[in-house]
């Protein structure tokens, strides 16, 4: 039992500028006091994807106001805070610098401890904030930049079981949306039109399905969708919906297959069932994927935990919470801590082999 903590969290690693105040009770229970997000979608839409330089400038413009609002919404003053947590990577380096430097400035000016948070640890620990999940658990982390299966043994203790050998699943959703003219960001748009589509109309490849291990590959699926769309074009509404549904079903099959393999691997490595499957990251907000993964979890007797959609996509509360978990263990950082474009959760994991490998 530690003393209750009130932490400001800052997130600027991609295209959401976010600040939040989270409280962690002495028993380790989390409570979100405020959670403010400025989505930069409008800034990036004309370019069909996130432009790093525009993102960094937008963070500079909006971050101060968001922090003030997060304090206001939480009815907190600076003196109520115990520490400042900020994403220090991985991500678009310009944005990470804006958030981390802002946090350093506040820490210095207010004499508060600084916690440099790994963005992926923010996603990984969110289920403990929302659902009080105990360690250990198996984590499927699926976002725009990452597709990984990890054993989460504790704060800062991650064993990577599998990762993508090419594209991340969120990236595949974004590219499929773009090639069908559905706009940006792609995931929610694909999910929306897939609801009215026939998932059985177009048989699409399921890369690595049925193969040993739990690495992922999504680039072949994305290419198959592009070739299909070109062959079917110009696309009417029904065909677009059927392509979206067929793609989403293929992605769901692959995620479920790889996750079941990861369960076997985790049980082998650790000698006992982790018993809990947590899904996190922006793609975890997809309801069709959740359903498929929930079936996979229950088929093997695992509890299934997914945070609410707005805590799956990037937000400040997850950074504040990861900061609170670290701070409670006495983990703080010096003011000379560096922002990092790449920062794997499991630094001991061997690099994945494949074209365009992501860490
Ligand atoms: O975690 P996140 O907000 O940012 C990163 O850390 O990457 O994830 C963003 C990704 C994007 O690729 C977005 O298209 C995807 O999550 N995403 C979805 C859905 N909502 C967001 N993918 C599929 N279905 C969704 N409903
Ligand atoms: Zn993220």
Coordinates of C-alpha atoms and ligand atoms in Angstrom, one line a residue:
X1 CA 0.0 0.0 0.0
X2 CA 1.4 3.4 -1.1
X3 CA 0.0 6.8 -0.7
X4 CA -2.7 8.0 -3.2
X5 CA -1.2 9.6 -6.3
X6 CA -2.5 12.3 -8.6
X7 CA -0.6 12.3 -12.0
X8 CA -0.8 14.5 -15.1
X9 CA -0.3 12.5 -18.3
X10 CA 0.8 14.0 -21.6
X11 CA 0.5 12.2 -25.0
X12 CA 1.9 13.6 -28.2
X13 CA 3.5 10.6 -30.1
X14 CA 1.2 10.7 -33.1
X15 CA -1.8 12.7 -34.2
X16 CA -3.7 13.1 -31.0
X17 CA -2.7 15.8 -28.6
X18 CA -3.8 14.6 -25.2
X19 CA -3.6 15.5 -21.5
X20 CA -5.3 13.8 -18.5
X21 CA -5.3 13.6 -14.8
X22 CA -5.5 10.2 -13.2
X23 CA -5.6 9.2 -9.5
X24 CA -4.2 5.9 -8.2
X25 CA -5.5 4.9 -4.8
X26 CA -3.2 3.5 -2.1
X27 CA -4.6 0.0 -3.0
X28 CA -3.7 0.5 -6.7
X29 CA -7.2 1.4 -8.0
X30 CA -7.4 3.9 -10.9
X31 CA -9.7 6.8 -11.4
X32 CA -9.8 9.1 -14.4
X33 CA -10.4 12.7 -13.1
X34 CA -10.1 14.3 -16.6
X35 CA -9.2 13.2 -20.1
X36 CA -8.9 15.8 -22.8
X37 CA -8.0 14.9 -26.4
X38 CA -7.5 17.2 -29.4
X39 CA -7.7 15.0 -32.6
X40 CA -5.7 16.4 -35.5
X41 CA -7.8 14.6 -38.1
X42 CA -8.8 17.8 -39.9
X43 CA -5.2 18.9 -40.2
X44 CA -4.1 15.6 -41.8
X45 CA -7.1 14.7 -43.9
X46 CA -6.1 16.7 -47.0
X47 CA -2.9 14.5 -47.1
X48 CA -4.6 11.1 -46.5
X49 CA -2.3 10.3 -43.6
X50 CA -0.4 11.8 -40.7
X51 CA 2.2 14.4 -41.8
X52 CA 4.9 14.4 -39.0
X53 CA 5.8 18.1 -39.3
X54 CA 2.2 19.2 -39.2
X55 CA 1.5 16.9 -36.2
X56 CA 4.4 18.4 -34.2
X57 CA 3.3 22.0 -34.9
X58 CA -0.3 21.2 -33.9
X59 CA 1.0 19.7 -30.6
X60 CA 2.8 22.9 -29.9
X61 CA -0.3 24.9 -30.6
X62 CA -2.7 22.9 -28.5
X63 CA -0.9 21.2 -25.7
X64 CA -0.8 24.1 -23.2
X65 CA -4.5 24.7 -23.5
X66 CA -5.3 21.0 -23.1
X67 CA -3.2 20.7 -20.0
X68 CA -5.0 23.7 -18.5
X69 CA -8.4 22.1 -19.4
X70 CA -7.3 18.8 -17.9
X71 CA -6.5 20.5 -14.6
X72 CA -9.8 22.5 -14.7
X73 CA -12.0 19.4 -15.6
X74 CA -10.3 17.5 -12.7
X75 CA -10.8 20.5 -10.3
X76 CA -7.0 20.3 -9.6
X77 CA -4.3 22.9 -9.2
X78 CA -0.6 22.3 -9.8
X79 CA -0.2 21.7 -6.0
X80 CA -2.5 18.7 -6.2
X81 CA -0.2 16.9 -8.5
X82 CA 2.4 14.3 -7.3
X83 CA 4.2 13.9 -10.7
X84 CA 4.1 14.6 -14.4
X85 CA 4.2 11.7 -16.9
X86 CA 4.8 12.1 -20.6
X87 CA 5.2 9.8 -23.6
X88 CA 9.0 9.7 -24.3
X89 CA 8.6 7.3 -27.3
X90 CA 8.2 5.4 -29.5
X91 CA 6.5 7.6 -32.1
X92 CA 6.9 10.6 -34.4
X93 CA 10.0 12.2 -32.9
X94 CA 8.8 15.9 -33.4
X95 CA 5.6 15.2 -31.5
X96 CA 7.4 13.2 -28.7
X97 CA 9.8 16.1 -28.2
X98 CA 7.0 18.6 -27.8
X99 CA 5.3 16.5 -25.1
X100 CA 8.4 15.5 -23.3
X101 CA 9.9 19.0 -23.2
X102 CA 6.6 20.5 -22.0
X103 CA 6.6 17.9 -19.2
X104 CA 10.2 18.7 -18.3
X105 CA 9.4 22.4 -18.2
X106 CA 6.5 21.8 -15.8
X107 CA 8.5 19.4 -13.7
X108 CA 11.3 21.9 -13.3
X109 CA 9.1 24.9 -12.7
X110 CA 6.9 23.2 -10.2
X111 CA 9.5 20.9 -8.6
X112 CA 7.6 17.8 -9.5
X113 CA 9.1 14.4 -10.4
X114 CA 9.1 13.4 -14.1
X115 CA 8.2 10.0 -15.5
X116 CA 9.1 9.2 -19.1
X117 CA 6.6 6.7 -20.3
X118 CA 6.8 4.2 -23.1
X119 CA 3.7 4.8 -25.2
X120 CA 3.3 1.0 -25.6
X121 CA 3.4 0.6 -21.9
X122 CA 0.6 3.1 -21.7
X123 CA -1.5 0.8 -24.0
X124 CA -0.3 -2.3 -22.2
X125 CA -1.4 -1.2 -18.7
X126 CA -4.7 0.5 -19.5
X127 CA -6.7 -2.6 -18.7
X128 CA -5.4 -2.3 -15.1
X129 CA -6.8 1.2 -14.9
X130 CA -10.2 0.3 -16.4
X131 CA -10.6 -3.2 -15.1
X132 CA -8.1 -3.7 -12.4
X133 CA -6.6 -6.7 -14.2
X134 CA -3.9 -8.5 -12.2
X135 CA -0.5 -9.6 -13.6
X136 CA 0.3 -11.8 -15.5
X137 CA -1.7 -11.5 -18.7
X138 CA -1.3 -12.1 -22.4
X139 CA -1.5 -8.9 -24.3
X140 CA -2.5 -8.4 -28.0
X141 CA -1.3 -4.9 -28.8
X142 CA -2.8 -3.7 -32.1
X143 CA -2.4 -0.1 -33.2
X144 CA -1.3 1.9 -36.2
X145 CA 2.3 1.2 -35.7
X146 CA 2.4 -2.1 -33.8
X147 CA 1.0 -5.6 -33.9
X148 CA 2.5 -7.6 -31.0
X149 CA 1.7 -10.4 -28.6
X150 CA 3.4 -10.0 -25.2
X151 CA 3.4 -11.7 -21.9
X152 CA 2.9 -8.9 -19.3
X153 CA 4.5 -10.0 -16.1
X154 CA 4.6 -6.7 -14.3
X155 CA 5.2 -3.0 -14.7
X156 CA 8.2 -2.8 -17.0
X157 CA 8.3 -6.6 -17.5
X158 CA 7.3 -7.6 -20.9
X159 CA 8.2 -10.7 -22.9
X160 CA 7.4 -10.4 -26.6
X161 CA 6.1 -13.6 -28.1
X162 CA 5.4 -12.4 -31.6
X163 CA 5.4 -9.2 -33.8
X164 CA 4.6 -8.2 -37.3
X165 CA 7.2 -9.0 -40.0
X166 CA 5.9 -6.2 -42.2
X167 CA 2.8 -3.9 -41.7
X168 CA 0.9 -3.3 -38.5
X169 CA -2.7 -4.3 -38.6
X170 CA -3.9 -0.7 -38.1
X171 CA -1.7 0.4 -41.0
X172 CA -3.4 -2.3 -43.2
X173 CA -6.9 -0.9 -42.2
X174 CA -5.7 2.6 -43.0
X175 CA -4.3 1.6 -46.4
X176 CA -7.4 -0.4 -47.3
X177 CA -9.5 2.6 -46.4
X178 CA -7.3 4.9 -48.5
X179 CA -7.4 2.7 -51.6
X180 CA -11.2 2.6 -51.5
X181 CA -11.5 6.3 -51.0
X182 CA -12.9 6.0 -47.5
X183 CA -10.7 8.8 -46.0
X184 CA -8.5 9.0 -42.9
X185 CA -8.3 7.5 -40.3
X186 CA -9.2 4.3 -42.0
X187 CA -10.0 1.8 -39.2
X188 CA -13.3 3.2 -38.1
X189 CA -14.3 3.9 -41.7
X190 CA -13.6 0.3 -42.8
X191 CA -15.5 -1.1 -39.7
X192 CA -18.5 1.1 -40.5
X193 CA -19.0 0.1 -44.1
X194 CA -18.1 -3.6 -43.3
X195 CA -21.2 -3.8 -41.1
X196 CA -23.4 -3.9 -44.2
X197 CA -21.0 -6.1 -46.3
X198 CA -20.8 -9.8 -47.2
X199 CA -17.6 -11.1 -45.6
X200 CA -17.8 -14.3 -47.7
X201 CA -18.0 -12.7 -51.1
X202 CA -14.3 -12.3 -51.7
X203 CA -11.9 -15.0 -50.4
X204 CA -8.8 -13.1 -49.3
X205 CA -5.4 -14.5 -48.1
X206 CA -4.8 -15.0 -44.4
X207 CA -1.0 -14.6 -44.1
X208 CA 0.8 -17.0 -41.6
X209 CA -2.6 -18.5 -40.6
X210 CA -2.1 -22.1 -39.3
X211 CA 1.7 -21.6 -39.3
X212 CA 3.7 -22.2 -36.1
X213 CA 4.6 -19.2 -33.9
X214 CA 2.7 -16.0 -33.4
X215 CA 4.3 -13.4 -35.7
X216 CA 2.0 -11.5 -38.0
X217 CA 2.1 -10.4 -41.7
X218 CA -0.4 -8.0 -43.2
X219 CA 1.3 -6.7 -46.3
X220 CA 0.2 -9.6 -48.6
X221 CA -3.4 -9.1 -47.4
X222 CA -3.3 -5.4 -48.1
X223 CA -1.8 -6.1 -51.6
X224 CA -4.6 -8.6 -52.3
X225 CA -7.2 -6.0 -51.4
X226 CA -5.6 -3.5 -53.7
X227 CA -5.6 -6.0 -56.6
X228 CA -9.2 -7.0 -55.9
X229 CA -10.3 -3.3 -55.8
X230 CA -8.5 -2.6 -59.1
X231 CA -10.1 -5.7 -60.7
X232 CA -13.6 -4.7 -59.4
X233 CA -13.3 -1.0 -60.1
X234 CA -15.0 1.4 -60.3
X235 CA -16.4 0.4 -56.9
X236 CA -20.0 0.7 -56.1
X237 CA -21.2 1.0 -52.5
X238 CA -22.1 -2.7 -52.2
X239 CA -18.8 -3.9 -53.6
X240 CA -16.9 -1.5 -51.2
X241 CA -18.8 -2.9 -48.2
X242 CA -18.2 -6.5 -49.3
X243 CA -14.4 -5.8 -49.8
X244 CA -14.3 -4.1 -46.3
X245 CA -16.1 -7.0 -44.7
X246 CA -14.0 -9.6 -46.4
X247 CA -10.8 -7.8 -45.4
X248 CA -11.9 -7.4 -41.8
X249 CA -12.8 -11.1 -41.6
X250 CA -9.4 -12.1 -42.9
X251 CA -7.7 -9.8 -40.4
X252 CA -9.8 -11.2 -37.6
X253 CA -9.0 -14.8 -38.5
X254 CA -5.3 -14.0 -38.5
X255 CA -5.4 -12.2 -35.2
X256 CA -7.4 -15.0 -33.6
X257 CA -5.1 -17.7 -35.0
X258 CA -1.9 -16.0 -33.9
X259 CA -3.4 -15.2 -30.4
X260 CA -4.3 -18.9 -29.9
X261 CA -0.7 -19.9 -30.8
X262 CA 0.5 -17.2 -28.3
X263 CA -1.6 -18.8 -25.6
X264 CA 0.1 -22.1 -26.2
X265 CA 3.5 -20.5 -26.3
X266 CA 2.8 -18.5 -23.1
X267 CA 1.6 -21.6 -21.3
X268 CA 4.8 -23.5 -22.5
X269 CA 7.2 -20.7 -21.5
X270 CA 5.7 -19.8 -18.2
X271 CA 4.5 -23.2 -17.1
X272 CA 1.0 -21.9 -16.3
X273 CA -1.9 -20.3 -18.1
X274 CA -1.9 -16.5 -17.9
X275 CA -5.7 -17.0 -17.8
X276 CA -6.4 -13.5 -19.1
X277 CA -6.3 -12.0 -22.6
X278 CA -6.1 -8.3 -22.8
X279 CA -6.4 -6.5 -26.2
X280 CA -5.2 -2.9 -26.4
X281 CA -4.3 -0.2 -29.0
X282 CA -6.5 1.7 -31.5
X283 CA -7.5 -1.4 -33.5
X284 CA -8.9 -3.0 -30.3
X285 CA -11.9 -0.6 -30.6
X286 CA -13.1 -2.6 -33.6
X287 CA -16.2 -4.5 -32.5
X288 CA -16.0 -7.3 -35.1
X289 CA -12.4 -8.0 -34.1
X290 CA -13.3 -7.9 -30.4
X291 CA -16.0 -10.5 -31.0
X292 CA -13.7 -12.8 -32.8
X293 CA -11.0 -12.5 -30.2
X294 CA -13.5 -13.0 -27.4
X295 CA -14.5 -16.3 -28.9
X296 CA -10.8 -17.3 -29.2
X297 CA -10.3 -16.4 -25.5
X298 CA -13.3 -18.3 -24.2
X299 CA -12.5 -21.3 -26.4
X300 CA -9.3 -21.7 -24.3
X301 CA -10.8 -20.7 -20.9
X302 CA -9.3 -17.2 -20.8
X303 CA -11.0 -14.1 -19.4
X304 CA -11.3 -11.4 -22.1
X305 CA -10.6 -7.8 -21.3
X306 CA -10.7 -4.8 -23.6
X307 CA -10.7 -1.2 -22.4
X308 CA -13.5 1.1 -23.7
X309 CA -12.9 2.3 -27.3
X310 CA -11.9 5.8 -26.3
X311 CA -9.1 4.4 -24.0
X312 CA -8.0 2.0 -26.8
X313 CA -7.1 4.9 -29.2
X314 CA -4.3 7.2 -28.0
X315 CA -5.1 9.3 -24.9
X316 CA -3.5 11.0 -22.0
X317 CA -5.1 8.8 -19.3
X318 CA -3.1 5.8 -20.3
X319 CA 0.1 7.8 -20.0
X320 CA -0.9 9.2 -16.6
X321 CA -1.8 5.7 -15.4
X322 CA 1.4 4.1 -16.6
X323 CA 3.2 7.0 -14.9
X324 CA 1.3 6.3 -11.7
X325 CA 2.1 2.6 -11.8
X326 CA 5.8 3.4 -12.3
X327 CA 5.9 6.2 -9.7
X328 CA 4.3 3.9 -7.1
X329 CA 7.3 1.6 -7.6
X330 CA 9.7 4.5 -7.2
X331 CA 10.5 4.6 -10.9
X332 CA 11.2 8.2 -11.9
X333 CA 13.4 9.8 -14.6
X334 CA 16.0 12.5 -14.7
X335 CA 15.3 15.8 -16.5
X336 CA 18.0 14.8 -19.1
X337 CA 15.9 11.7 -20.3
X338 CA 15.9 11.6 -24.1
X339 CA 12.9 11.3 -26.5
X340 CA 13.1 8.1 -28.5
X341 CA 11.6 7.4 -32.0
X342 CA 12.0 3.6 -31.4
X343 CA 11.7 2.0 -28.0
X344 CA 10.7 -1.7 -27.8
X345 CA 8.8 -2.9 -24.7
X346 CA 11.0 -6.1 -24.7
X347 CA 14.5 -5.0 -25.5
X348 CA 15.7 -8.6 -25.4
X349 CA 13.4 -9.8 -28.2
X350 CA 15.3 -10.9 -31.3
X351 CA 14.5 -8.8 -34.3
X352 CA 11.6 -10.2 -36.5
X353 CA 12.7 -11.4 -39.9
X354 CA 10.8 -10.1 -42.9
X355 CA 10.6 -7.2 -45.3
X356 CA 9.9 -3.8 -43.7
X357 CA 10.2 -5.2 -40.2
X358 CA 8.7 -3.2 -37.4
X359 CA 10.1 -3.5 -33.8
Ligands
LIG1 O1 -3.3 3.3 -30.8 P1 -3.6 4.2 -31.8 O2 -4.6 5.3 -31.5 O3 -2.3 5.0 -32.3 C1 -1.1 4.3 -32.5 O4 -0.4 4.2 -31.4 O5 -0.9 3.8 -33.6 O6 -4.1 3.4 -33.1 C2 -4.5 4.0 -34.3 C3 -4.8 2.9 -35.3 C4 -5.1 3.5 -36.7 O7 -4.4 2.6 -37.6 C5 -6.6 3.3 -36.8 O8 -7.0 3.2 -38.2 C6 -6.8 2.1 -36.0 O9 -6.0 2.2 -34.9 N1 -8.2 2.0 -35.6 C7 -9.1 1.0 -36.0 C8 -10.3 1.4 -35.4 N2 -10.2 2.5 -34.7 C9 -8.9 2.9 -34.8 N3 -8.8 -0.1 -36.7 C10 -9.9 -0.9 -37.0 N4 -11.2 -0.6 -36.5 C11 -11.4 0.5 -35.7 N5 -12.6 0.7 -35.3
LIG2 ZN1 -1.0 4.2 -29.6

